[in-house]
GROMACS .gro file of C-alpha atoms in nm:
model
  393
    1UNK     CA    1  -2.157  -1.250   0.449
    2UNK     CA    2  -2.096  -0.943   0.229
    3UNK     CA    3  -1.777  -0.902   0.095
    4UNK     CA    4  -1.579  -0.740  -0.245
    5UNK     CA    5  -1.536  -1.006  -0.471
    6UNK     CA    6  -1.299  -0.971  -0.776
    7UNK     CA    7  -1.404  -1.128  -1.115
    8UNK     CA    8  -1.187  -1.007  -1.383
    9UNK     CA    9  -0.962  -0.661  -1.479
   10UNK     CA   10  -1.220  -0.392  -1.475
   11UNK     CA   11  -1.485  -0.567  -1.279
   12UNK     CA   12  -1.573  -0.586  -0.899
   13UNK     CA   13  -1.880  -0.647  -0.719
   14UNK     CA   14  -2.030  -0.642  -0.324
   15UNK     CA   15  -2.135  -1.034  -0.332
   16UNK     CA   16  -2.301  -1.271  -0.095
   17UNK     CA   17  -2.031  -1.514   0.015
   18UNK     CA   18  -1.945  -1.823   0.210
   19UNK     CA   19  -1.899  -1.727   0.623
   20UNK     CA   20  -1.499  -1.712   0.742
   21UNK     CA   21  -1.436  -2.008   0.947
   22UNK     CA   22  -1.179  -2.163   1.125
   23UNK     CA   23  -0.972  -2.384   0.903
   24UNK     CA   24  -0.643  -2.441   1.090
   25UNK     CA   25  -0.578  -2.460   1.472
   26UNK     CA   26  -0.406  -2.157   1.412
   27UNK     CA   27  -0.647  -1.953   1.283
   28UNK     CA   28  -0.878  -1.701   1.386
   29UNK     CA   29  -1.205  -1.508   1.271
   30UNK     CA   30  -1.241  -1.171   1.313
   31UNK     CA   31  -1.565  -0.942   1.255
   32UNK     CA   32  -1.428  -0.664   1.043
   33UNK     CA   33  -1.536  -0.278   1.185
   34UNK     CA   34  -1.295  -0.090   0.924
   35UNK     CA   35  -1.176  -0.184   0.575
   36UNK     CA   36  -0.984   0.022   0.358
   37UNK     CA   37  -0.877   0.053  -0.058
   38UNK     CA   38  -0.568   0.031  -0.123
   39UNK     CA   39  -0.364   0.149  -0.460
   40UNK     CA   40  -0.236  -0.207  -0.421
   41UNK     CA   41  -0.646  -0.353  -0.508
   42UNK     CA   42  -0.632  -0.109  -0.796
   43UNK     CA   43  -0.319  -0.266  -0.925
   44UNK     CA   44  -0.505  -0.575  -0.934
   45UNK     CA   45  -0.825  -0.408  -1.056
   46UNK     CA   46  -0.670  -0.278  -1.343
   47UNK     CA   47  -0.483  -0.600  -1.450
   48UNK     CA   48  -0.131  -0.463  -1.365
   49UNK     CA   49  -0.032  -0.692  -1.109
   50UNK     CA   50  -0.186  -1.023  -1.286
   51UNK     CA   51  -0.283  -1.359  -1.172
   52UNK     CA   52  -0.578  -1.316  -0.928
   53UNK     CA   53  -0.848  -1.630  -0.939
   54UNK     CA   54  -1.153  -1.500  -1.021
   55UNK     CA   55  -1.407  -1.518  -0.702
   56UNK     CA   56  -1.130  -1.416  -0.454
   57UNK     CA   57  -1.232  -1.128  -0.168
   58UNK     CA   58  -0.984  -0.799  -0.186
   59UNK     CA   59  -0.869  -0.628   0.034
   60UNK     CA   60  -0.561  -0.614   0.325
   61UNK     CA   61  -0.653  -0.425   0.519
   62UNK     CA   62  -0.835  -0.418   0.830
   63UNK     CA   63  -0.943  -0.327   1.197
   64UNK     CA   64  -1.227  -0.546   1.373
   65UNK     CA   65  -1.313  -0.770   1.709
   66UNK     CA   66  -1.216  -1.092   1.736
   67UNK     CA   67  -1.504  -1.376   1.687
   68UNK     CA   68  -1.363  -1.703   1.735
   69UNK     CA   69  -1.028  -1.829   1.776
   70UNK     CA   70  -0.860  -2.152   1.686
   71UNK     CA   71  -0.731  -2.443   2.034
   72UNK     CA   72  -0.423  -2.317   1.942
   73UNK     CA   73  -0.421  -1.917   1.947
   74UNK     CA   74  -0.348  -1.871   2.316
   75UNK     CA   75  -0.320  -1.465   2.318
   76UNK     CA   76  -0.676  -1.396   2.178
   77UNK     CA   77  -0.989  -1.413   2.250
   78UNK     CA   78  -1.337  -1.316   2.163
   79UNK     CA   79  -1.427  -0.947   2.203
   80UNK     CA   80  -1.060  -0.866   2.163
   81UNK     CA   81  -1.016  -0.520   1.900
   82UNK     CA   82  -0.703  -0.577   1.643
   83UNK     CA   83  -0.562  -0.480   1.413
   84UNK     CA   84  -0.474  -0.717   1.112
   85UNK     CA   85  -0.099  -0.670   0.934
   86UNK     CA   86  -0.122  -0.664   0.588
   87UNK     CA   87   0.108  -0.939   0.467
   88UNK     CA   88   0.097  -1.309   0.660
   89UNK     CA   89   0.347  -1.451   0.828
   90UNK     CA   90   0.350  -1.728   1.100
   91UNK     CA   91   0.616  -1.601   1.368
   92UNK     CA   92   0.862  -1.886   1.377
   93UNK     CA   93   1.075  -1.916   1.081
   94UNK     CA   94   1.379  -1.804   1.053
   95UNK     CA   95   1.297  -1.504   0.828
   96UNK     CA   96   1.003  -1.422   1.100
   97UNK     CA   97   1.229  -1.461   1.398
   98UNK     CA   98   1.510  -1.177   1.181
   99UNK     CA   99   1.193  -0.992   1.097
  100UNK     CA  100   1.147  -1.001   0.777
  101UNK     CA  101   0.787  -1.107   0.842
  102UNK     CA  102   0.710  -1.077   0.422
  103UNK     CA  103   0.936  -1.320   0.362
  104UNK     CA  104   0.779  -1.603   0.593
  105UNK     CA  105   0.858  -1.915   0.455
  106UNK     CA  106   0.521  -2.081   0.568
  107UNK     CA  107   0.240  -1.819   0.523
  108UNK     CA  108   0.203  -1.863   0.138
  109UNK     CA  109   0.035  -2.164   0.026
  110UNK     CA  110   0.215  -2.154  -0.254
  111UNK     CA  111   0.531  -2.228  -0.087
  112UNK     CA  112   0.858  -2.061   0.078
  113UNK     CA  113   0.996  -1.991  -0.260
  114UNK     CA  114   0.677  -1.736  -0.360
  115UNK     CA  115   0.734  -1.461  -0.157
  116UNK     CA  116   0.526  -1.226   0.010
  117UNK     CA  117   0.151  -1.367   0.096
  118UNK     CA  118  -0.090  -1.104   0.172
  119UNK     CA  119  -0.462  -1.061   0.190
  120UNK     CA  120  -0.680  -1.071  -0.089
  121UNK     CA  121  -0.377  -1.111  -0.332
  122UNK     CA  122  -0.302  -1.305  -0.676
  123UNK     CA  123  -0.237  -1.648  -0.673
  124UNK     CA  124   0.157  -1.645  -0.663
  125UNK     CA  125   0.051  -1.513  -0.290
  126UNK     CA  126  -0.201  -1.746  -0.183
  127UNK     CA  127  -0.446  -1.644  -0.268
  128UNK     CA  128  -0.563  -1.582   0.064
  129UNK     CA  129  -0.933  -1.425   0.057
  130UNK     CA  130  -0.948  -1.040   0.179
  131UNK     CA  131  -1.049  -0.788   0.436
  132UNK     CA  132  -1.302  -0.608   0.270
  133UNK     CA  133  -1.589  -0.836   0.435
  134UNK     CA  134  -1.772  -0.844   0.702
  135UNK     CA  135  -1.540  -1.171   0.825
  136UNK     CA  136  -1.227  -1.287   0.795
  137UNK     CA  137  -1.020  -1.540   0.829
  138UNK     CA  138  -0.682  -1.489   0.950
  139UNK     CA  139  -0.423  -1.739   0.951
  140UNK     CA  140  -0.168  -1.767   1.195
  141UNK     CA  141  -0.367  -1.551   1.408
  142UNK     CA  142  -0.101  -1.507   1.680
  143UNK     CA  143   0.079  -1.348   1.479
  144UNK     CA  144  -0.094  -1.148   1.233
  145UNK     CA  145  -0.345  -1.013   1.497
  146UNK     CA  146  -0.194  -0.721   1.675
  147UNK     CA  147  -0.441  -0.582   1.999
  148UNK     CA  148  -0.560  -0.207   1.976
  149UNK     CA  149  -0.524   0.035   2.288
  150UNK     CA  150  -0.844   0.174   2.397
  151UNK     CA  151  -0.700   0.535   2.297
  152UNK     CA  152  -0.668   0.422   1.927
  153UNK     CA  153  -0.978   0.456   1.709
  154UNK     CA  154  -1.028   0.210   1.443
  155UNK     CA  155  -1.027   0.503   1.184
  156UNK     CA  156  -0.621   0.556   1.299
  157UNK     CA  157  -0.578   0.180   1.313
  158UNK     CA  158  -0.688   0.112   0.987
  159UNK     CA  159  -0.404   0.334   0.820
  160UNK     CA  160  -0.138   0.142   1.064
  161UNK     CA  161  -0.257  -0.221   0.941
  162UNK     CA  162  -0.066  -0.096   0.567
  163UNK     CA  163   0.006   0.249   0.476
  164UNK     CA  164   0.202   0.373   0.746
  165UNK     CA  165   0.381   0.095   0.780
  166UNK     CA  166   0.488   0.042   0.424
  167UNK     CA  167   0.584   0.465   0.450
  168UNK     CA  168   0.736   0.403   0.710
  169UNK     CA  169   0.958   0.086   0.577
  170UNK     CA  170   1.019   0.273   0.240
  171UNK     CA  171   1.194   0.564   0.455
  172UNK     CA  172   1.395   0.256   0.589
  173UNK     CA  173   1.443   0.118   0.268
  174UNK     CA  174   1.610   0.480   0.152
  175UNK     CA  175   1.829   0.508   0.441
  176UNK     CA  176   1.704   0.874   0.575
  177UNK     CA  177   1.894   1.001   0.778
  178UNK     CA  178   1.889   1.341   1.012
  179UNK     CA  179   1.984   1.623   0.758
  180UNK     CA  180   1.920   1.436   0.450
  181UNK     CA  181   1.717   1.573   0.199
  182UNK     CA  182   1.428   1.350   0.047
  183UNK     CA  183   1.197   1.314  -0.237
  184UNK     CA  184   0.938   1.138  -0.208
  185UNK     CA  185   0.768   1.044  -0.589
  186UNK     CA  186   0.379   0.967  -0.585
  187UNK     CA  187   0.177   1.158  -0.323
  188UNK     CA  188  -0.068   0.903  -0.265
  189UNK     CA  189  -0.148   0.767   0.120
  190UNK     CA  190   0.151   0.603   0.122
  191UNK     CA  191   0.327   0.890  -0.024
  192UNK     CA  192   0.179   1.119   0.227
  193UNK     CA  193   0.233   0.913   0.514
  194UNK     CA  194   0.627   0.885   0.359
  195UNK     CA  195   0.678   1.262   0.410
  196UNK     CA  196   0.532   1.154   0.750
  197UNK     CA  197   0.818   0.895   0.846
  198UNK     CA  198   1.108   1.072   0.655
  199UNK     CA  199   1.037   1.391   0.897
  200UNK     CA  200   0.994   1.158   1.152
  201UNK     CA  201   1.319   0.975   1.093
  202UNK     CA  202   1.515   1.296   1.065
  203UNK     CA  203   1.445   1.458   0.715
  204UNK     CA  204   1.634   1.841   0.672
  205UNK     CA  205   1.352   1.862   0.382
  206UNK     CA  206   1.123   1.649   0.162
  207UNK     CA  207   1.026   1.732  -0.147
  208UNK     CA  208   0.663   1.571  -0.310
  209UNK     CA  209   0.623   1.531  -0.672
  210UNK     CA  210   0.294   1.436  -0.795
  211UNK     CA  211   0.002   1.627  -1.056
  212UNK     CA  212  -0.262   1.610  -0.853
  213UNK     CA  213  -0.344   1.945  -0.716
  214UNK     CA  214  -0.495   1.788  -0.404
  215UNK     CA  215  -0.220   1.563  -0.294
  216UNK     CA  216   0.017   1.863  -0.359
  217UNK     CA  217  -0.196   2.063  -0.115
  218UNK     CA  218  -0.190   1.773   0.140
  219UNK     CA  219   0.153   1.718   0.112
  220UNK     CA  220   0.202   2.114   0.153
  221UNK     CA  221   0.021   2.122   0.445
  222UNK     CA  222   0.336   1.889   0.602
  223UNK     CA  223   0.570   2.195   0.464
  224UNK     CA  224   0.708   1.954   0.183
  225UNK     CA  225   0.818   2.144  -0.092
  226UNK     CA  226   0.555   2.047  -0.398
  227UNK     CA  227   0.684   1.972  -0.743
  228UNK     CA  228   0.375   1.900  -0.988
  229UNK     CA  229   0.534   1.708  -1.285
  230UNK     CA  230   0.307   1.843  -1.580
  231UNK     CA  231   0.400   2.190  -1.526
  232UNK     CA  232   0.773   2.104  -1.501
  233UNK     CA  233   1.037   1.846  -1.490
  234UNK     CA  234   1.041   1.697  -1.198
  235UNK     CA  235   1.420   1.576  -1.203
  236UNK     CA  236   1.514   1.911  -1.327
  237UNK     CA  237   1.354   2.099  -1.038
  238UNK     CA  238   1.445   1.871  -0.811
  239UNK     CA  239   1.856   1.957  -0.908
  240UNK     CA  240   1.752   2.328  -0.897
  241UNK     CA  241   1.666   2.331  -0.529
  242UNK     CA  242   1.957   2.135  -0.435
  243UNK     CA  243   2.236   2.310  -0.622
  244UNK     CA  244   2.265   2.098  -0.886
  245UNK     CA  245   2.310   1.798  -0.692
  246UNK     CA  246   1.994   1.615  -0.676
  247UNK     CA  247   1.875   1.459  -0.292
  248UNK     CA  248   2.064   1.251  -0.042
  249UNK     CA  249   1.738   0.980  -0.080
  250UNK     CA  250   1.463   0.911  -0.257
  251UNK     CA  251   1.092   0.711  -0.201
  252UNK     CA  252   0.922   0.550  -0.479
  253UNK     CA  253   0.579   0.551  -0.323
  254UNK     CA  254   0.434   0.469  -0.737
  255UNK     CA  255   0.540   0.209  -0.871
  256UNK     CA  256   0.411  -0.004  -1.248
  257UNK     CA  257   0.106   0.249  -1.234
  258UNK     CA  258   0.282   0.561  -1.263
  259UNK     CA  259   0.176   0.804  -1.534
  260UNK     CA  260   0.403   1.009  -1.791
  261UNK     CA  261   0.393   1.393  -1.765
  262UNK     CA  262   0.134   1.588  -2.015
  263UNK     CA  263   0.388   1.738  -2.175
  264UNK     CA  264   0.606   1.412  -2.255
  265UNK     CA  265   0.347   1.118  -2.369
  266UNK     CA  266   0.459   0.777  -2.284
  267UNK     CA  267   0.605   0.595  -2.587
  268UNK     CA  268   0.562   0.150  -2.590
  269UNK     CA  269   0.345   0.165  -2.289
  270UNK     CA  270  -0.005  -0.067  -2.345
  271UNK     CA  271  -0.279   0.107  -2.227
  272UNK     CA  272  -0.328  -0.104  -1.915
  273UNK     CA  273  -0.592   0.068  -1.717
  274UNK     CA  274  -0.982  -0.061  -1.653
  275UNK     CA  275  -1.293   0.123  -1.622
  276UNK     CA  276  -1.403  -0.019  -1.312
  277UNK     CA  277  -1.748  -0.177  -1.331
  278UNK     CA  278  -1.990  -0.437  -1.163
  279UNK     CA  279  -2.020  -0.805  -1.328
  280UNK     CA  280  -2.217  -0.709  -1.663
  281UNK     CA  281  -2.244  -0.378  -1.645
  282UNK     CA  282  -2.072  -0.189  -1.971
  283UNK     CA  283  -1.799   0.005  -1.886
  284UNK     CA  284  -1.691   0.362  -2.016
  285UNK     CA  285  -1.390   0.453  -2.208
  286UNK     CA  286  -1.067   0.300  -2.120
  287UNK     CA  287  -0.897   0.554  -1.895
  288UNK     CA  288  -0.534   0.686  -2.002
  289UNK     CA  289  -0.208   0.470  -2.068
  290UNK     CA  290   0.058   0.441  -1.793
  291UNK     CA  291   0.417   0.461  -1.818
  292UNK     CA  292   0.485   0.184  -1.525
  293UNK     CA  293   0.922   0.284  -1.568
  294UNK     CA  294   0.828   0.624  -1.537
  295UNK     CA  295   0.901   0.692  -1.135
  296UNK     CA  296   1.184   0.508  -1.140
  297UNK     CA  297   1.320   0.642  -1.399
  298UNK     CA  298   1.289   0.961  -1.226
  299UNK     CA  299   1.388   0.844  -0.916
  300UNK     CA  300   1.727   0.740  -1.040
  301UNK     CA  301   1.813   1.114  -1.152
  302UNK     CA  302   1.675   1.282  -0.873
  303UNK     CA  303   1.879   1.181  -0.635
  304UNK     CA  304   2.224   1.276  -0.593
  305UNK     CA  305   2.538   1.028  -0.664
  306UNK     CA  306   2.624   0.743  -0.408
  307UNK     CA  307   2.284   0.841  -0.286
  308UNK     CA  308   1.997   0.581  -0.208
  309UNK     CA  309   1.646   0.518  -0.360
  310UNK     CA  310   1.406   0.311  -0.136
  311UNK     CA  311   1.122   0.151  -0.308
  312UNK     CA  312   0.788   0.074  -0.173
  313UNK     CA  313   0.570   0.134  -0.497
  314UNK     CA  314   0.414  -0.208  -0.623
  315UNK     CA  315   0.598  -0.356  -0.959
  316UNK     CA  316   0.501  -0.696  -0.996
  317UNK     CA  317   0.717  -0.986  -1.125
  318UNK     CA  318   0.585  -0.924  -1.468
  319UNK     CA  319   0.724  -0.590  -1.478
  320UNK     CA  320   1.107  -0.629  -1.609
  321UNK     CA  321   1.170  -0.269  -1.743
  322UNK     CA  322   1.368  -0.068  -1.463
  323UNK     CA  323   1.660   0.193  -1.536
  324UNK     CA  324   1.944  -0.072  -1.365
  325UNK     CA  325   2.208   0.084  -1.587
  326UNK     CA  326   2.179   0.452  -1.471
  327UNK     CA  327   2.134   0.346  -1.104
  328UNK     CA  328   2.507   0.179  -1.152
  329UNK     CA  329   2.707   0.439  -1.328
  330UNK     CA  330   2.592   0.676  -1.050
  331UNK     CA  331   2.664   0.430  -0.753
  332UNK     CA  332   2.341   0.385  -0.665
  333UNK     CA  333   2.203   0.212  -0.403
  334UNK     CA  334   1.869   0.014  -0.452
  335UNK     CA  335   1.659  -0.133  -0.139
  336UNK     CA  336   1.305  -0.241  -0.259
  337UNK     CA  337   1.075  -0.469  -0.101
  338UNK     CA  338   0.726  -0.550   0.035
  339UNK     CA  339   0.693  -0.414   0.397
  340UNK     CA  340   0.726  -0.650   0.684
  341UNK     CA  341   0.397  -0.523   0.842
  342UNK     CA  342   0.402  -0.705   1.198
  343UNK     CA  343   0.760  -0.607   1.260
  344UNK     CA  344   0.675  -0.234   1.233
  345UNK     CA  345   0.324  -0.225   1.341
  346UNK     CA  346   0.356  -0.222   1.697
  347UNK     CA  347   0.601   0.077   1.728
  348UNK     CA  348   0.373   0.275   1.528
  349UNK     CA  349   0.072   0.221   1.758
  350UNK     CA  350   0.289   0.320   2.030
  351UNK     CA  351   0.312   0.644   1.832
  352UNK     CA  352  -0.035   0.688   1.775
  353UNK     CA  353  -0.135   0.603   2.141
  354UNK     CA  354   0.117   0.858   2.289
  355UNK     CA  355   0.022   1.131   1.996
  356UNK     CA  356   0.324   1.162   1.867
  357UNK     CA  357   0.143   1.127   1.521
  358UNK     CA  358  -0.212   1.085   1.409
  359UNK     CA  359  -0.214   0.899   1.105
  360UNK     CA  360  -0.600   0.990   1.072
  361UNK     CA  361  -0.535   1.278   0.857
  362UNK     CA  362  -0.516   1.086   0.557
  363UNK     CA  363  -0.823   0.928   0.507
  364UNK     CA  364  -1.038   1.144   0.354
  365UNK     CA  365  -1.309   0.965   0.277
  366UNK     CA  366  -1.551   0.696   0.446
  367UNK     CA  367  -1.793   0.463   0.240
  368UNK     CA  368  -2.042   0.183   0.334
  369UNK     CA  369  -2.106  -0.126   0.139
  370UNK     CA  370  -2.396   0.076  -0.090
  371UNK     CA  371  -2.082   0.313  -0.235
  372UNK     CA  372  -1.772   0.061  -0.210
  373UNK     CA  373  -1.777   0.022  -0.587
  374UNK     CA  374  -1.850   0.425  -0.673
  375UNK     CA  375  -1.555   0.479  -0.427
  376UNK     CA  376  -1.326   0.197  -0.611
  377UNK     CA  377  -1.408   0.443  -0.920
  378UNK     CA  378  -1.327   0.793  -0.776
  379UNK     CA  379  -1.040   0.652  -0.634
  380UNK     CA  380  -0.891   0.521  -0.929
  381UNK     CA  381  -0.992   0.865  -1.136
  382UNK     CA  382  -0.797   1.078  -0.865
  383UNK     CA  383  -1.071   1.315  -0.772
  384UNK     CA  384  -0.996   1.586  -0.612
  385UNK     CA  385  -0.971   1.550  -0.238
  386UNK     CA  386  -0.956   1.156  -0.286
  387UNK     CA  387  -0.670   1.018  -0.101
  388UNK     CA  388  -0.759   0.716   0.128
  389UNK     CA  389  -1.077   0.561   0.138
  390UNK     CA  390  -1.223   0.395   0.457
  391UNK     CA  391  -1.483   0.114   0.456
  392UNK     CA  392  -1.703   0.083   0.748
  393UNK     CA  393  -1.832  -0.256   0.694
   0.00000   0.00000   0.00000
């Protein structure tokens, strides 16, 4: 079967590989109709969130019919459509059963005490091979299959198998509440789909910082108010049009990739971003340095005192530079976390099937398996237009 494989930082390739097959009793394989990228495979593309084994399939997520199932799924079957949650979890434990489905204590190989498992991931979370293949398998297929409606496409399903969810669960994770007022930092498809849930969940106004003219327009086009950090200081505007006080929450949808305003260059960052290539193929100039502290440091100003700052951007466990001591002399409060996917999914597809929202507006692009690695590219160099990128496989 076709699939993405990863090799190294900087280099990716569509690959002939071994069929999905059942494994486990448990487990199910699915024929994949949808794929998506993710900022999350870029992370790994680019070598900032390290340890993936060479030969492993990105990817997480995923929409497709249901192949085969193992003697001991008893709520699938063949032909069924689903949609595939993100991160694994097996539906039993206790963290499952409160849940906090990224937090399963039996879904990573690695054991309870690693954390989060997901799809196409390093090896401190599985590594279980990806979605962007024509098959998968999917563990604990129960539970990390969730059936479609017939009145949602698999080009809305796809952004509720990650995006939405994790916007969703960062809005949580910052405590917005009806009249707050919310920045949201990185304008991205999970930032986007973060103005989303914070109006949703009661928002007076949300305010989008980001320097890509694009995702400024798209997030305009939700009536956030647009703050473009290379013309101006984001922290700084974002006191002016609060009177000084900053906002009542805040949403790091950016995480260790952010990048430092052009008129402030980052100083100590390594230059930490990959051209992406194919296996052997020369690749271009490095692209620019990051500044991974540089949204949270932000994030910790913006918002007003005693207020709350929900993160949902990717730092990995490598990453141990975060502004802890302004967060406490401000009374801060810090959620962060990896979404639990299956706990959330189903109330969004109720959502989508009543059309309450259609999360379809942010893809903006759809590829096939002859420009998966071009799109991997553009996506990574922010072109304009370039938010979320769909992979019919």
């Amino acid at each position: 079967m076709k699939a993405v494989v990863w090799h190294a930082p900087g280099e990716i390739a569509v690959e002939q590989v071994p069929d999905a097959r059942i494994q486990e009793p448990t487990d199910a394989v699915v024929r994949l109709t949808v794929s998506a990228i993710c900022g999350t495979d870029l992370h790994m593309v680019r070598g900032s969130l390290p340890g993936m084994r060479p030969g492993t399939v990105l990817g997480h997520e995923g929409v497709g019919v249901v192949e085969e199932v193992g003697p001991e799924v008893r709520n699938f079957r063949p032909g069924d459509r689903v949609v595939i949650p993100s991160t694994l979890c097996c539906g039993t434990c206790s963290y499952c059963r409160a849940g906090y489905t990224a937090q399963c204590d039996r879904a990573n190989p690695q054991g309870a005490l690693a954390g989060t498992s997901f799809f196409g991931g390093p090896e401190m979370t599985g590594p279980v091979d990806g979605l962007q293949a024509e098959y998968a398998r999917i563990p604990f297929a129960h539970v990390n299959l969730v059936a479609l409606p017939e009145e949602v496409t698999d080009e809305q399903a796809i952004v509720v198998s990650d995006v939405y969810p994790t916007a969703w669960f960062g809005a949580l994770l910052a405590e917005v509440s009806p009249g707050d007022d919310v920045a949201v930092f990185g304008c991205g498809p999970v930032g986007q789909l973060a103005i989303t849930s914070a109006q949703q969940q009661g928002a007076n106004r949300v305010l989008a910082v980001d320097h890509v003219a694009s995702r400024l327009e798209m997030a305009r086009s939700q009536h956030a108010e647009t703050v473009d950090f290379d013309t101006e200081d984001p922290v700084e505007t974002i006191r002016q049009l609060t009177g000084g006080i900053g906002v009542d929450r805040v949403i790091d949808a950016v995480g260790v990739d952010a990048e430092a305003p052009a008129w402030a260059a980052p100083e100590g960052f390594p230059e930490q971003r990959r051209e992406i290539t194919e296996p052997g193929v020369e690749g271009g100039d490095q692209l620019p340095p990051i500044a991974p502290s540089q949204a949270s440091e932000w994030a910790v100003r913006a918002v007003a005192k005693a207020g709350t700052v929900g993160v949902v951007g990717v730092y990995p466990p490598t990453m141990d530079r975060w502004p802890i001591g302004t967060a406490m002399n401000r009374n801060l409060t810090v959620k962060l976390g990896n979404c639990n996917h299956r706990t959330h999914i189903p109330e969004l597809l109720r959502m989508v099937r009543s059309g309450v929202v259609d999360p379809l507006a942010s893809v903006t692009q759809l590829t096939d398996w002859d420009g998966v690695i071009r799109s991997y590219h553009t996506f990574d160099d922010k072109e304009p237009g370039w938010v979320k990128v769909a992979v019919a496989v």
